[in-house]
Amino acid sequence: MRKILIVDDDQKTRTLLKTYLEKNQYDVGLAHNGEAFLAEFNRYADELSLVILDVMLPDTDGFALCKTVRRRSNVPIIMLTASSDETDRIVGLELGADDYISKPYSPRELLARIKAIHRRTGMDNAAVAAPRFYRFVGFTLDTVERTVTGPTGELVPLTGLDFQLLRYFVEHAGDILDRSVLCEETRGRDAGPMDRFLDVQISRLRLRLNDAGKKPLLIKTVRGAGYVFSADVSVSNV
């Protein structure tokens, strides 16, 4: 069973989510504050398939926990926010969260998001015959190890969502990809008219690939159409 760790200071919410997710074949760990979450995370970090962080906690906040998790792991992160202000969502995404849900929400919505992330990260799919390595301008993306190395062999620090977005780009190199397609592939839903999620994600990925600036060479903006990954990409299994 895939293991999920949830931190939320509301006991009723924790109990409800645990019961609901366990009925759907997840192993669920709970924490009521940041200290308890970190103790559980340090104990089970290598076994976790996803963590869920409430932004508002009595002893810390979800942003601080997100930063701590990202220093150690690329485990997918969903953040829960009671704020209607998009600032919380943008901050969470910039810190490495993979998705967010605004309160109030239903357990069914959360389950759908969890399943979408697991599908995108390959946790719900058996291995299929596909190239292992994608190479472009000195970079190597390894679909098995889920890593990207740079031209001098250094590991490029990517979150799970960064990796998923880059993988989709290299698999569709040369194709113009519109915003709705990219949002659907990376978080399982369309972009709303005021949703800056994709802008933040692509800006962060460009920085990781040293492709930032007024005229990026790898991920190019096609005005009114979307984005295109313009580098030549080769594939192999060795």
JSON list of N, CA, C and O in Angstrom, two decimals, residues 199 201-213 216-222 227-228:
[
{"chain": "A", "resi": 199, "resn": "ASP", "atom": "N", "xyz": [2.97, 29.38, -15.01]},
{"chain": "A", "resi": 199, "resn": "ASP", "atom": "CA", "xyz": [4.01, 30.39, -15.17]},
{"chain": "A", "resi": 199, "resn": "ASP", "atom": "C", "xyz": [5.12, 30.18, -14.13]},
{"chain": "A", "resi": 199, "resn": "ASP", "atom": "O", "xyz": [6.31, 30.26, -14.44]},
{"chain": "A", "resi": 201, "resn": "GLN", "atom": "N", "xyz": [5.80, 27.41, -12.52]},
{"chain": "A", "resi": 201, "resn": "GLN", "atom": "CA", "xyz": [6.48, 26.14, -12.76]},
{"chain": "A", "resi": 201, "resn": "GLN", "atom": "C", "xyz": [7.50, 26.24, -13.90]},
{"chain": "A", "resi": 201, "resn": "GLN", "atom": "O", "xyz": [8.62, 25.75, -13.79]},
{"chain": "A", "resi": 202, "resn": "ILE", "atom": "N", "xyz": [7.12, 26.87, -14.99]},
{"chain": "A", "resi": 202, "resn": "ILE", "atom": "CA", "xyz": [8.03, 26.98, -16.13]},
{"chain": "A", "resi": 202, "resn": "ILE", "atom": "C", "xyz": [9.19, 27.91, -15.80]},
{"chain": "A", "resi": 202, "resn": "ILE", "atom": "O", "xyz": [10.35, 27.64, -16.18]},
{"chain": "A", "resi": 203, "resn": "SER", "atom": "N", "xyz": [8.93, 28.99, -15.09]},
{"chain": "A", "resi": 203, "resn": "SER", "atom": "CA", "xyz": [10.03, 29.88, -14.68]},
{"chain": "A", "resi": 203, "resn": "SER", "atom": "C", "xyz": [11.04, 29.14, -13.83]},
{"chain": "A", "resi": 203, "resn": "SER", "atom": "O", "xyz": [12.25, 29.29, -13.99]},
{"chain": "A", "resi": 204, "resn": "ARG", "atom": "N", "xyz": [10.53, 28.32, -12.90]},
{"chain": "A", "resi": 204, "resn": "ARG", "atom": "CA", "xyz": [11.42, 27.56, -12.02]},
{"chain": "A", "resi": 204, "resn": "ARG", "atom": "C", "xyz": [12.22, 26.54, -12.82]},
{"chain": "A", "resi": 204, "resn": "ARG", "atom": "O", "xyz": [13.43, 26.35, -12.60]},
{"chain": "A", "resi": 205, "resn": "LEU", "atom": "N", "xyz": [11.56, 25.86, -13.78]},
{"chain": "A", "resi": 205, "resn": "LEU", "atom": "CA", "xyz": [12.26, 24.87, -14.58]},
{"chain": "A", "resi": 205, "resn": "LEU", "atom": "C", "xyz": [13.34, 25.53, -15.44]},
{"chain": "A", "resi": 205, "resn": "LEU", "atom": "O", "xyz": [14.44, 24.99, -15.59]},
{"chain": "A", "resi": 206, "resn": "ARG", "atom": "N", "xyz": [13.04, 26.68, -16.01]},
{"chain": "A", "resi": 206, "resn": "ARG", "atom": "CA", "xyz": [14.05, 27.40, -16.79]},
{"chain": "A", "resi": 206, "resn": "ARG", "atom": "C", "xyz": [15.27, 27.74, -15.94]},
{"chain": "A", "resi": 206, "resn": "ARG", "atom": "O", "xyz": [16.42, 27.61, -16.39]},
{"chain": "A", "resi": 207, "resn": "LEU", "atom": "N", "xyz": [15.05, 28.17, -14.71]},
{"chain": "A", "resi": 207, "resn": "LEU", "atom": "CA", "xyz": [16.17, 28.47, -13.82]},
{"chain": "A", "resi": 207, "resn": "LEU", "atom": "C", "xyz": [17.01, 27.23, -13.57]},
{"chain": "A", "resi": 207, "resn": "LEU", "atom": "O", "xyz": [18.24, 27.29, -13.58]},
{"chain": "A", "resi": 208, "resn": "ARG", "atom": "N", "xyz": [16.35, 26.11, -13.34]},
{"chain": "A", "resi": 208, "resn": "ARG", "atom": "CA", "xyz": [17.08, 24.86, -13.07]},
{"chain": "A", "resi": 208, "resn": "ARG", "atom": "C", "xyz": [17.95, 24.44, -14.26]},
{"chain": "A", "resi": 208, "resn": "ARG", "atom": "O", "xyz": [19.02, 23.85, -14.10]},
{"chain": "A", "resi": 209, "resn": "LEU", "atom": "N", "xyz": [17.48, 24.78, -15.47]},
{"chain": "A", "resi": 209, "resn": "LEU", "atom": "CA", "xyz": [18.20, 24.39, -16.69]},
{"chain": "A", "resi": 209, "resn": "LEU", "atom": "C", "xyz": [19.09, 25.51, -17.22]},
{"chain": "A", "resi": 209, "resn": "LEU", "atom": "O", "xyz": [19.62, 25.41, -18.32]},
{"chain": "A", "resi": 210, "resn": "ASN", "atom": "N", "xyz": [19.26, 26.56, -16.42]},
{"chain": "A", "resi": 210, "resn": "ASN", "atom": "CA", "xyz": [20.05, 27.72, -16.86]},
{"chain": "A", "resi": 210, "resn": "ASN", "atom": "C", "xyz": [19.51, 28.29, -18.17]},
{"chain": "A", "resi": 210, "resn": "ASN", "atom": "O", "xyz": [20.27, 28.69, -19.06]},
{"chain": "A", "resi": 211, "resn": "ASP", "atom": "N", "xyz": [18.19, 28.31, -18.28]},
{"chain": "A", "resi": 211, "resn": "ASP", "atom": "CA", "xyz": [17.53, 28.75, -19.51]},
{"chain": "A", "resi": 211, "resn": "ASP", "atom": "C", "xyz": [16.70, 30.01, -19.28]},
{"chain": "A", "resi": 211, "resn": "ASP", "atom": "O", "xyz": [15.83, 30.34, -20.08]},
{"chain": "A", "resi": 212, "resn": "ALA", "atom": "N", "xyz": [16.97, 30.69, -18.16]},
{"chain": "A", "resi": 212, "resn": "ALA", "atom": "CA", "xyz": [16.21, 31.89, -17.85]},
{"chain": "A", "resi": 212, "resn": "ALA", "atom": "C", "xyz": [16.75, 33.08, -18.64]},
{"chain": "A", "resi": 212, "resn": "ALA", "atom": "O", "xyz": [17.85, 33.04, -19.18]},
{"chain": "A", "resi": 213, "resn": "GLY", "atom": "N", "xyz": [15.99, 34.13, -18.69]},
{"chain": "A", "resi": 213, "resn": "GLY", "atom": "CA", "xyz": [16.39, 35.32, -19.42]},
{"chain": "A", "resi": 213, "resn": "GLY", "atom": "C", "xyz": [15.31, 35.75, -20.40]},
{"chain": "A", "resi": 213, "resn": "GLY", "atom": "O", "xyz": [14.26, 35.11, -20.52]},
{"chain": "A", "resi": 216, "resn": "PRO", "atom": "N", "xyz": [14.91, 32.65, -23.75]},
{"chain": "A", "resi": 216, "resn": "PRO", "atom": "CA", "xyz": [15.27, 31.27, -23.41]},
{"chain": "A", "resi": 216, "resn": "PRO", "atom": "C", "xyz": [15.46, 30.43, -24.67]},
{"chain": "A", "resi": 216, "resn": "PRO", "atom": "O", "xyz": [14.77, 30.62, -25.68]},
{"chain": "A", "resi": 217, "resn": "LEU", "atom": "N", "xyz": [16.39, 29.49, -24.61]},
{"chain": "A", "resi": 217, "resn": "LEU", "atom": "CA", "xyz": [16.72, 28.68, -25.78]},
{"chain": "A", "resi": 217, "resn": "LEU", "atom": "C", "xyz": [16.04, 27.32, -25.76]},
{"chain": "A", "resi": 217, "resn": "LEU", "atom": "O", "xyz": [15.84, 26.71, -26.82]},
{"chain": "A", "resi": 218, "resn": "LEU", "atom": "N", "xyz": [15.70, 26.81, -24.58]},
{"chain": "A", "resi": 218, "resn": "LEU", "atom": "CA", "xyz": [15.12, 25.48, -24.49]},
{"chain": "A", "resi": 218, "resn": "LEU", "atom": "C", "xyz": [13.60, 25.52, -24.48]},
{"chain": "A", "resi": 218, "resn": "LEU", "atom": "O", "xyz": [12.95, 24.93, -25.34]},
{"chain": "A", "resi": 219, "resn": "ILE", "atom": "N", "xyz": [13.03, 26.20, -23.50]},
{"chain": "A", "resi": 219, "resn": "ILE", "atom": "CA", "xyz": [11.57, 26.28, -23.39]},
{"chain": "A", "resi": 219, "resn": "ILE", "atom": "C", "xyz": [11.15, 27.66, -23.88]},
{"chain": "A", "resi": 219, "resn": "ILE", "atom": "O", "xyz": [11.32, 28.66, -23.19]},
{"chain": "A", "resi": 220, "resn": "LYS", "atom": "N", "xyz": [10.61, 27.70, -25.07]},
{"chain": "A", "resi": 220, "resn": "LYS", "atom": "CA", "xyz": [10.25, 28.97, -25.69]},
{"chain": "A", "resi": 220, "resn": "LYS", "atom": "C", "xyz": [8.75, 29.22, -25.59]},
{"chain": "A", "resi": 220, "resn": "LYS", "atom": "O", "xyz": [7.95, 28.30, -25.72]},
{"chain": "A", "resi": 221, "resn": "THR", "atom": "N", "xyz": [8.41, 30.47, -25.37]},
{"chain": "A", "resi": 221, "resn": "THR", "atom": "CA", "xyz": [7.00, 30.87, -25.35]},
{"chain": "A", "resi": 221, "resn": "THR", "atom": "C", "xyz": [6.53, 31.17, -26.76]},
{"chain": "A", "resi": 221, "resn": "THR", "atom": "O", "xyz": [7.20, 31.88, -27.51]},
{"chain": "A", "resi": 222, "resn": "VAL", "atom": "N", "xyz": [5.42, 30.57, -27.13]},
{"chain": "A", "resi": 222, "resn": "VAL", "atom": "CA", "xyz": [4.80, 30.84, -28.42]},
{"chain": "A", "resi": 222, "resn": "VAL", "atom": "C", "xyz": [3.58, 31.71, -28.13]},
{"chain": "A", "resi": 222, "resn": "VAL", "atom": "O", "xyz": [2.58, 31.22, -27.61]},
{"chain": "A", "resi": 227, "resn": "TYR", "atom": "N", "xyz": [3.73, 26.80, -25.31]},
{"chain": "A", "resi": 227, "resn": "TYR", "atom": "CA", "xyz": [5.18, 26.66, -25.16]},
{"chain": "A", "resi": 227, "resn": "TYR", "atom": "C", "xyz": [5.69, 25.55, -26.07]},
{"chain": "A", "resi": 227, "resn": "TYR", "atom": "O", "xyz": [4.94, 24.64, -26.44]},
{"chain": "A", "resi": 228, "resn": "VAL", "atom": "N", "xyz": [6.97, 25.63, -26.40]},
{"chain": "A", "resi": 228, "resn": "VAL", "atom": "CA", "xyz": [7.59, 24.59, -27.21]},
{"chain": "A", "resi": 228, "resn": "VAL", "atom": "C", "xyz": [8.98, 24.31, -26.66]},
{"chain": "A", "resi": 228, "resn": "VAL", "atom": "O", "xyz": [9.71, 25.23, -26.29]}
]
